[in-house]
PDB file of C-alpha atoms and ligand atoms in Angstrom:
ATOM      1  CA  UNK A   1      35.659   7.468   9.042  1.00  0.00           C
ATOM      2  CA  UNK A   2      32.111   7.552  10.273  1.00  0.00           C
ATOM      3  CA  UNK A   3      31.061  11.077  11.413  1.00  0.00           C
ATOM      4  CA  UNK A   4      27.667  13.267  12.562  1.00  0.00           C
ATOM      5  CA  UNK A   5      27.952  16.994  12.131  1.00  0.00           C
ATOM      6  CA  UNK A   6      26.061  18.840  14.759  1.00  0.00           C
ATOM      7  CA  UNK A   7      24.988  22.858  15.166  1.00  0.00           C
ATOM      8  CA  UNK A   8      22.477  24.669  14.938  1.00  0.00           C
ATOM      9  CA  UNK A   9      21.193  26.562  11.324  1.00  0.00           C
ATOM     10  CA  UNK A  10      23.802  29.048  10.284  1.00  0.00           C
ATOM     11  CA  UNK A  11      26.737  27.488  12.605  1.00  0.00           C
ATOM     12  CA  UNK A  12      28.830  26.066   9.334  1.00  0.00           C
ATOM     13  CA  UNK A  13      27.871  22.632   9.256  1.00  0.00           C
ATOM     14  CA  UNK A  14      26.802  22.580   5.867  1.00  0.00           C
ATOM     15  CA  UNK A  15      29.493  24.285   4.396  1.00  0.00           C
ATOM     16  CA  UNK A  16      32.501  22.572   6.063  1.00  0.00           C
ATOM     17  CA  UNK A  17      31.040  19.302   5.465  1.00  0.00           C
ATOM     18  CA  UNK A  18      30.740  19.568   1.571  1.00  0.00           C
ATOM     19  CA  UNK A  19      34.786  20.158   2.131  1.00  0.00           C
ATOM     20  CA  UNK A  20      34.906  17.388   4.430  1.00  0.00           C
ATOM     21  CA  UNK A  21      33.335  14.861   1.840  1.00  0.00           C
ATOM     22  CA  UNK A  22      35.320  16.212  -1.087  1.00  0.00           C
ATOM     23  CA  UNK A  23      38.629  16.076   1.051  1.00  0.00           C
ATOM     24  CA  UNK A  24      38.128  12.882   2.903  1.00  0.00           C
ATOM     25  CA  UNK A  25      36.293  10.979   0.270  1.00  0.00           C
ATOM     26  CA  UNK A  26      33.414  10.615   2.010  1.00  0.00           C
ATOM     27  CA  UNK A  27      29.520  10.302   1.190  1.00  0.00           C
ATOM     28  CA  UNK A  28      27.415  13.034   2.651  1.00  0.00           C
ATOM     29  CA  UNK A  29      24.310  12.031   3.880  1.00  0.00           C
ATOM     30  CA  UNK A  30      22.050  15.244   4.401  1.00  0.00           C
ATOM     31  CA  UNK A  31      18.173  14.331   5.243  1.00  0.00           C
ATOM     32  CA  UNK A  32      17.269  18.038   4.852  1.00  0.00           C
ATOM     33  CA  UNK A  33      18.485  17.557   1.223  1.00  0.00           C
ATOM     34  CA  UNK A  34      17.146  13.863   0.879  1.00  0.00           C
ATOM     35  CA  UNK A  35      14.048  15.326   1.617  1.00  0.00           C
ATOM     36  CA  UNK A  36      14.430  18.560  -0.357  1.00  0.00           C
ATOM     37  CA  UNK A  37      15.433  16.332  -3.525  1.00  0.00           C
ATOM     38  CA  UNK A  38      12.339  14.089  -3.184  1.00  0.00           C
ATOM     39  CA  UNK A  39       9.799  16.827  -3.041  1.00  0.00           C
ATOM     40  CA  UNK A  40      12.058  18.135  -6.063  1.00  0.00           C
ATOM     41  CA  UNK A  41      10.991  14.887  -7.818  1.00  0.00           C
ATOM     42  CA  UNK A  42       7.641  14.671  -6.774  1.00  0.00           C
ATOM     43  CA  UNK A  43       7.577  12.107  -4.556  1.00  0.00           C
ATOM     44  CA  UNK A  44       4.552  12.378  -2.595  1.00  0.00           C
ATOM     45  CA  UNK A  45       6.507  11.190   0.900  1.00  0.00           C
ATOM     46  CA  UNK A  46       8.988  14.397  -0.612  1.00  0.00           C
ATOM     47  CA  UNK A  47       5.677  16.602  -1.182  1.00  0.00           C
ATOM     48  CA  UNK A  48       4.286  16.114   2.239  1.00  0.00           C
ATOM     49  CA  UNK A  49       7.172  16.281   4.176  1.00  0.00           C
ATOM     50  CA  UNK A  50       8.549  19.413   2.332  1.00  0.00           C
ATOM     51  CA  UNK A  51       4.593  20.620   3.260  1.00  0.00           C
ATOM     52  CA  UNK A  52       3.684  19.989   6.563  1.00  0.00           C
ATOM     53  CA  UNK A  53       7.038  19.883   8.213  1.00  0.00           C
ATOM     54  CA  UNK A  54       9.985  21.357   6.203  1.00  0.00           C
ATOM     55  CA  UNK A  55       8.643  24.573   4.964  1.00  0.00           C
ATOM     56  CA  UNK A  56       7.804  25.562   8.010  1.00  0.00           C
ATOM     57  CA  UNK A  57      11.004  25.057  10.099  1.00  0.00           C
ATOM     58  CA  UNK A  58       9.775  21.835  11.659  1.00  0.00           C
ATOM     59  CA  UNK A  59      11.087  18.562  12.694  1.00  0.00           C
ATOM     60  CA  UNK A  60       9.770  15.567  10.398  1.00  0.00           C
ATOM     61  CA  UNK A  61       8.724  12.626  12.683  1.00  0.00           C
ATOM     62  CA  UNK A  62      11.507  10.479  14.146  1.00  0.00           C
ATOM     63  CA  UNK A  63      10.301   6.844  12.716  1.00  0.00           C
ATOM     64  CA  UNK A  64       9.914   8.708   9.503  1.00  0.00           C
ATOM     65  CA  UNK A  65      13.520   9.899   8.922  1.00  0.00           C
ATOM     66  CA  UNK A  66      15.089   7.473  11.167  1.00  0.00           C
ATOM     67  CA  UNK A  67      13.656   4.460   8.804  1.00  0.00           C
ATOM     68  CA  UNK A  68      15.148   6.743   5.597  1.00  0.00           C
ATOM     69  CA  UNK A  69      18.155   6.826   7.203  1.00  0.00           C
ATOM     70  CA  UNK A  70      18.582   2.930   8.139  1.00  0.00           C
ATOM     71  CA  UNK A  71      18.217   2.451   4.261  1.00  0.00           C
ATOM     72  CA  UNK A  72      20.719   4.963   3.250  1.00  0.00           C
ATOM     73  CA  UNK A  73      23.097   3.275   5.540  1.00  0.00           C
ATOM     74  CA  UNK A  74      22.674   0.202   4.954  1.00  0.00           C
ATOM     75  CA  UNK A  75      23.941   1.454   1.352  1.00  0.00           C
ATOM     76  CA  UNK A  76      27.357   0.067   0.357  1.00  0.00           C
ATOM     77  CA  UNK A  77      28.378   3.218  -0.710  1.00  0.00           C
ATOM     78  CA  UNK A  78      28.699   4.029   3.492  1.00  0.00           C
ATOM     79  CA  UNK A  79      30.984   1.293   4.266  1.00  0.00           C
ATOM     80  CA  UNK A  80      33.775   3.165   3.889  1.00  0.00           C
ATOM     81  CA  UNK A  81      33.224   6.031   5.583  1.00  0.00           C
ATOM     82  CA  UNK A  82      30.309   8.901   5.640  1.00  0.00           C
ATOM     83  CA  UNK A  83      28.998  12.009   7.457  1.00  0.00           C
ATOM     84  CA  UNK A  84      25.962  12.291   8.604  1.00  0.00           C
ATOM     85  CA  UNK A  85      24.512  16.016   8.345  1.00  0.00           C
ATOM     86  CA  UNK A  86      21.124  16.884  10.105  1.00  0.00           C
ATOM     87  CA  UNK A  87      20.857  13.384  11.373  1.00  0.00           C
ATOM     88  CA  UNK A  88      20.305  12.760  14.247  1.00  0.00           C
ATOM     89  CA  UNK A  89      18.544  15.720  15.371  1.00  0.00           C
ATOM     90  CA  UNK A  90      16.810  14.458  18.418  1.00  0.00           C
ATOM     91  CA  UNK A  91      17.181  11.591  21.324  1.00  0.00           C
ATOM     92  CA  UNK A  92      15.564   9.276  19.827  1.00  0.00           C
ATOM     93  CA  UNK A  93      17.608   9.348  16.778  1.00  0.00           C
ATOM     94  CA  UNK A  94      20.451   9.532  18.174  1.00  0.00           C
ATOM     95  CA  UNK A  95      19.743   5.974  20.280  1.00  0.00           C
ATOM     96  CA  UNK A  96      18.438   4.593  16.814  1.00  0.00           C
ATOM     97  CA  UNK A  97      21.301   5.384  15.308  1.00  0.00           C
ATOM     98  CA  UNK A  98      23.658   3.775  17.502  1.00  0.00           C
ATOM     99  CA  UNK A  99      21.674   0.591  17.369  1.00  0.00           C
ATOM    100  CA  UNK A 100      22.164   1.124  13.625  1.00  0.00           C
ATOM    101  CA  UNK A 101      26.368   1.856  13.463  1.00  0.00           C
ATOM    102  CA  UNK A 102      29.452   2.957  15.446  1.00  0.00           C
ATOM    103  CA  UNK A 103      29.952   6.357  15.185  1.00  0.00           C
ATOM    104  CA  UNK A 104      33.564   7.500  15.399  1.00  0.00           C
ATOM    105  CA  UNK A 105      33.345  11.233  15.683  1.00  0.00           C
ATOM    106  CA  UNK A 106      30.945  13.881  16.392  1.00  0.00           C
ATOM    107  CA  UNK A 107      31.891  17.298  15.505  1.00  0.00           C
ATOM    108  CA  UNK A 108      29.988  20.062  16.786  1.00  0.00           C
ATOM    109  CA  UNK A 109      30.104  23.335  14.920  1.00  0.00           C
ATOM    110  CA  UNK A 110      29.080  26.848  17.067  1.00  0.00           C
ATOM    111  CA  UNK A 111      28.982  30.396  16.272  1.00  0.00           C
ATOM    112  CA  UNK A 112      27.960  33.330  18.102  1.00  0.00           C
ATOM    113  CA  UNK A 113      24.644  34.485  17.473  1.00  0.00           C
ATOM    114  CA  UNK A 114      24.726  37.715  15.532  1.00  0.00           C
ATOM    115  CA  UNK A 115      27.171  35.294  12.977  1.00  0.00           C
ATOM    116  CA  UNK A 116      24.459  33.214  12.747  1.00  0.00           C
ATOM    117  CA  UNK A 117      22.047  35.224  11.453  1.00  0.00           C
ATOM    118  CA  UNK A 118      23.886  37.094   9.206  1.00  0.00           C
ATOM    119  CA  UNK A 119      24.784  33.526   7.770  1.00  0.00           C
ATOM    120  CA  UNK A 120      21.630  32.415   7.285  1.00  0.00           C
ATOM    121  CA  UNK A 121      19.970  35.927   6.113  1.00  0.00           C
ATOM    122  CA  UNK A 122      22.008  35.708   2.709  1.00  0.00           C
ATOM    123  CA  UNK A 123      22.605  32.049   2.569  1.00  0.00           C
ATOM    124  CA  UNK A 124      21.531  30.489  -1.403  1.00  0.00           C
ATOM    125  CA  UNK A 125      21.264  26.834  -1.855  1.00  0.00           C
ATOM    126  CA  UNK A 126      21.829  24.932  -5.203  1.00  0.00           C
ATOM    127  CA  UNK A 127      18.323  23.124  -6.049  1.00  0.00           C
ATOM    128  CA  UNK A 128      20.382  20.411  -7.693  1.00  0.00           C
ATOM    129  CA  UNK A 129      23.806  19.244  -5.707  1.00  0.00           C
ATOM    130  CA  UNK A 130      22.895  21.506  -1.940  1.00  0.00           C
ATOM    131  CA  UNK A 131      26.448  23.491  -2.747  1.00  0.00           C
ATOM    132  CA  UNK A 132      25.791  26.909  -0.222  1.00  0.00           C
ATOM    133  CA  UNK A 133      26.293  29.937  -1.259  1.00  0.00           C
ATOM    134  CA  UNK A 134      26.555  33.494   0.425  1.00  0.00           C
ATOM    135  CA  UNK A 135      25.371  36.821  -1.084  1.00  0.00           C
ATOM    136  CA  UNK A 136      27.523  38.451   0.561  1.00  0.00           C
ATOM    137  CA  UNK A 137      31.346  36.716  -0.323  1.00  0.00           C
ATOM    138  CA  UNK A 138      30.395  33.618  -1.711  1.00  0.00           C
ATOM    139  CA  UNK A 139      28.061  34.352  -5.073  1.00  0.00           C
ATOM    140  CA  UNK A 140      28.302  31.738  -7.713  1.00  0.00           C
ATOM    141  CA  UNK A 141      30.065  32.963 -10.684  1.00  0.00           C
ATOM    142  CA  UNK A 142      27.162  32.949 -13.081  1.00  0.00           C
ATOM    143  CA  UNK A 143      23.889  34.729 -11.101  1.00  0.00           C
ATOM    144  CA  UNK A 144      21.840  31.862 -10.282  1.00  0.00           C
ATOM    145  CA  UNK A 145      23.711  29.144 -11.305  1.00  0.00           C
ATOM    146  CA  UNK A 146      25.797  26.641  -9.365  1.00  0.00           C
ATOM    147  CA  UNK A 147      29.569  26.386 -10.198  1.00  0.00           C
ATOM    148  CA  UNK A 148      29.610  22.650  -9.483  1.00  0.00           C
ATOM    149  CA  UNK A 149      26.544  21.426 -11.044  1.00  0.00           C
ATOM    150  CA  UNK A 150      24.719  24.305 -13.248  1.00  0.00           C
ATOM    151  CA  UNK A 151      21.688  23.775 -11.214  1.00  0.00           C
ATOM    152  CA  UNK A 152      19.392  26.474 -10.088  1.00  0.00           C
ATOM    153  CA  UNK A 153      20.927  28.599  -6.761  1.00  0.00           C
ATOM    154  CA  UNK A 154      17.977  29.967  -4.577  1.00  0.00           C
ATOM    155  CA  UNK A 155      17.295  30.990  -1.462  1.00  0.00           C
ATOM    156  CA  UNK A 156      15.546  27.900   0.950  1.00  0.00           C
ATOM    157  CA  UNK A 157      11.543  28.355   1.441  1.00  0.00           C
ATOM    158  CA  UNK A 158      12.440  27.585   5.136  1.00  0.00           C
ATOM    159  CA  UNK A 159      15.767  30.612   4.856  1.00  0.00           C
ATOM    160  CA  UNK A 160      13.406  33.186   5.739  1.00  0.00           C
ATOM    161  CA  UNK A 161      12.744  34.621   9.416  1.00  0.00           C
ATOM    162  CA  UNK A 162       9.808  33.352  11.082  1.00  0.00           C
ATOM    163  CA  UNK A 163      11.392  29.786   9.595  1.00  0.00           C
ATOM    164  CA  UNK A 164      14.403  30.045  11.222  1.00  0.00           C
ATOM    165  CA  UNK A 165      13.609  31.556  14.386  1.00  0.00           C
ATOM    166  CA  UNK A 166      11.182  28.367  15.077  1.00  0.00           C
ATOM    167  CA  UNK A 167      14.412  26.135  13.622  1.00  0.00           C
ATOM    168  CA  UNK A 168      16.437  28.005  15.936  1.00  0.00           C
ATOM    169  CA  UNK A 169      14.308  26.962  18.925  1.00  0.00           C
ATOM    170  CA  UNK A 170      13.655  23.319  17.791  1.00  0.00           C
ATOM    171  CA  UNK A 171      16.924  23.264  17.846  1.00  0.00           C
ATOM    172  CA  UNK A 172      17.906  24.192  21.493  1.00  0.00           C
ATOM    173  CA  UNK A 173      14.609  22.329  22.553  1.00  0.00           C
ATOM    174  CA  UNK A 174      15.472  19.047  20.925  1.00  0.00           C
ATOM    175  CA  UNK A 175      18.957  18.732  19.170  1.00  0.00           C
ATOM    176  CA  UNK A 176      21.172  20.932  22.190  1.00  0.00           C
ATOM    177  CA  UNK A 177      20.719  18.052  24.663  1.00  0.00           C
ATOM    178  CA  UNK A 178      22.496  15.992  21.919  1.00  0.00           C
ATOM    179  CA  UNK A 179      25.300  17.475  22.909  1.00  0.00           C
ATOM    180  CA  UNK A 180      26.169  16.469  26.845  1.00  0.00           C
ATOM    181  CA  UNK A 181      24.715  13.333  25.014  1.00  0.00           C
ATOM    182  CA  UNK A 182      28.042  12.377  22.783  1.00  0.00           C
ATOM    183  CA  UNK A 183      29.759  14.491  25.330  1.00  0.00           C
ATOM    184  CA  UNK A 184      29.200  11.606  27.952  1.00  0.00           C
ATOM    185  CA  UNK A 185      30.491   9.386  25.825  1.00  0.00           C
ATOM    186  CA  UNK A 186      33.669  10.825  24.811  1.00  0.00           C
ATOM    187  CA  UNK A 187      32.888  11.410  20.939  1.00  0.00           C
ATOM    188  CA  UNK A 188      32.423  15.307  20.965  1.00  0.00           C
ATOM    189  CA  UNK A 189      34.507  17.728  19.463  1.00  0.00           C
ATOM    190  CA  UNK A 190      33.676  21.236  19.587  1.00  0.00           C
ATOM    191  CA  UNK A 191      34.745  23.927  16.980  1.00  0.00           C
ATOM    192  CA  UNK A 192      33.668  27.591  17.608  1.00  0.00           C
ATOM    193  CA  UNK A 193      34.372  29.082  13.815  1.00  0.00           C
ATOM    194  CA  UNK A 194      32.712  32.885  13.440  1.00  0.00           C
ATOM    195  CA  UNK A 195      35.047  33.816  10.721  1.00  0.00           C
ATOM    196  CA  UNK A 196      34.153  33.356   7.139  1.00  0.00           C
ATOM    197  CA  UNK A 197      34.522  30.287   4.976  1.00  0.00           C
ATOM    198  CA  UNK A 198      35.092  32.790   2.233  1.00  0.00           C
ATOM    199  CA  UNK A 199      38.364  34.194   3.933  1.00  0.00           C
ATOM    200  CA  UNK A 200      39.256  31.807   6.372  1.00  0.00           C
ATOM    201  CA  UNK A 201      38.167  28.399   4.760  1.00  0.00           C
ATOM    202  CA  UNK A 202      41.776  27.090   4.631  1.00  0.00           C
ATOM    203  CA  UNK A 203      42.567  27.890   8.393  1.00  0.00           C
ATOM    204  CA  UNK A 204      39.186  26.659   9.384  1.00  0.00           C
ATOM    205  CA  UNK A 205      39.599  23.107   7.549  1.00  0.00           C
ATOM    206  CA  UNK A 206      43.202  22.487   9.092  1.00  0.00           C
ATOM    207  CA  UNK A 207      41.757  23.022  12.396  1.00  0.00           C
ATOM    208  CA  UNK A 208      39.130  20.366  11.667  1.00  0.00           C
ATOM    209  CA  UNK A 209      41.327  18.107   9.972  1.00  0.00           C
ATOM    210  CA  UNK A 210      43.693  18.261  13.244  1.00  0.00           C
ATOM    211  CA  UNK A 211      40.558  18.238  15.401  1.00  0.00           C
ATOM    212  CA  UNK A 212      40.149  14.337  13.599  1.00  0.00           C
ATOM    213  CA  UNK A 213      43.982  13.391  13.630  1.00  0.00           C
ATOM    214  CA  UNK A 214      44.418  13.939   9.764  1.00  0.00           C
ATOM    215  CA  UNK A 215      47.502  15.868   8.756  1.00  0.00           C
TER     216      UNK A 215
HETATM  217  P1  AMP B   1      18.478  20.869   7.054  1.00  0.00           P
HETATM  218  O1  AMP B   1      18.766  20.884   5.593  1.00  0.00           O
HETATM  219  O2  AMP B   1      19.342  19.889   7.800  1.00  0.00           O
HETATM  220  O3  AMP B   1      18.478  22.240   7.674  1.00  0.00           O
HETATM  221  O4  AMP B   1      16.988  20.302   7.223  1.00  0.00           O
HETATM  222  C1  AMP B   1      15.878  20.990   6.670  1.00  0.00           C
HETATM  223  C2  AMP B   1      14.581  20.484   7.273  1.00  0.00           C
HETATM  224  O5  AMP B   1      14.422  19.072   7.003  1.00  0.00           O
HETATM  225  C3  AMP B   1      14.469  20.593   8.785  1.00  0.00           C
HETATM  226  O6  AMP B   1      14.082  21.890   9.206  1.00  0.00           O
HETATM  227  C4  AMP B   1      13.402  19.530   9.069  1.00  0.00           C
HETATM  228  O7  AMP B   1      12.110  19.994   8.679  1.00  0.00           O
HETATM  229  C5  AMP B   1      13.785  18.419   8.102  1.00  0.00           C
HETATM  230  N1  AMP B   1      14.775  17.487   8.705  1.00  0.00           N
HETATM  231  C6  AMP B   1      16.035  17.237   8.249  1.00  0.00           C
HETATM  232  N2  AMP B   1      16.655  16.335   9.028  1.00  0.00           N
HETATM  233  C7  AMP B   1      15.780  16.003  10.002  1.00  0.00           C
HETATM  234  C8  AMP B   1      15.850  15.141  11.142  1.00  0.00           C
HETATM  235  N3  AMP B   1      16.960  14.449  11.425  1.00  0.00           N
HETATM  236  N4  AMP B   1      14.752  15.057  11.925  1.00  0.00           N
HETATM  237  C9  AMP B   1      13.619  15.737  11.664  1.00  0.00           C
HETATM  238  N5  AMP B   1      13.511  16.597  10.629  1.00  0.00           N
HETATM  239  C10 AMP B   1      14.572  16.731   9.792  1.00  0.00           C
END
């Protein structure tokens, strides 16, 4: 199963696809975290990006993260299946990446506002594996520490508010028109989920898995 995740910051995305992949067997392709892990590193493509574009809530150029994500894809690893998270996040992408593969599914995750930005407000992300976390009902065990991997759990430089209100408009200037995009052709599927994974996860994941014919 080939799939994109779309929604804006704080809509789920993130969270229901790490379920997804573990599920479904699939590999997660994140460029947020692709990028997050190769300033982690060092890399200076990693330390610029995370610099000029990533700290501050903006959108890395298109031939830049289209080009990384042609290589990922052309990874084995995808040929059985993969979702695509934060990618594509404009029009551009989006046509490059159909001149790339066949996408089967889009899902498209919404929330109402207020949701949102509680979401994001005490959102943690592991340095190491991207597992979320919530500070209000979904703390790793250990303070700090992530239950998967043991890496470090922090908040994202780009979590805090000026950040996220300029993600929050990129993203309804340049990603909403995605949208009527894989609307038109018949791959969208909509989910409006403002409950919480912590409570709700269970309920939330059989409506997805019945939203992509899997019982
Ligand atoms: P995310 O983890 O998906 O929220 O992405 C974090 C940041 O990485 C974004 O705010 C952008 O700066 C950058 N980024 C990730 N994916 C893309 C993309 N498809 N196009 C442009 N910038 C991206």
């Amino acid at each position: 199963m080939k799939l994109v995740v779309l929604g804006s910051p704080g809509a789920g995305k993130g969270t229901y696809t790490q379920e997804l992949v573990k599920r479904l067997n699939l590999v997660h392709i994140s460029t947020g975290e692709i990028f997050r892990h190769l300033a982690q590193e060092g890399n200076p493509l990693g330390l610029k990006v995370k610099e000029k574009y990533l700290s501050q809530g903006k959108l890395v150029p298109d031939d830049v993260v289209i080009s990384l994500v042609k290589e990922r894809l052309s990874n084995n690893d995808c040929e059985a299946g993969f979702i695509l998270d934060g990618f594509p996040r404009t029009l551009e992408q989006a046509e490059a990446l159909q001149n790339i593969v066949k996408i089967d599914t889009v899902l498209l995750f919404k929330a109402d506002d207020d949701v949102i930005i509680s979401r994001i407000s005490g959102r943690m992300t592991c340095q190491d594996c991207g597992r979320i976390y919530h500070m209000k009902n979904m703390n790793p065990k250990q303070e700090g520490v992530c239950d998967i991997c043991g890496g470090e759990v922090l908040i994202r430089s780009d979590d805090n508010e000026e950040a996220v209100r300029d993600r929050l408009r990129i993203y309804r200037e340049k990603t909403a028109p995605l949208i009527n995009y894989y609307r038109k052709k018949g791959l969208l599927s909509e989910l409006l989920i403002n409950e919480d994974f912590g409570t709700h996860g269970e309920m939330i994941i059989a409506r997805i898995m019945k939203v992509l014919g899997i019982n």
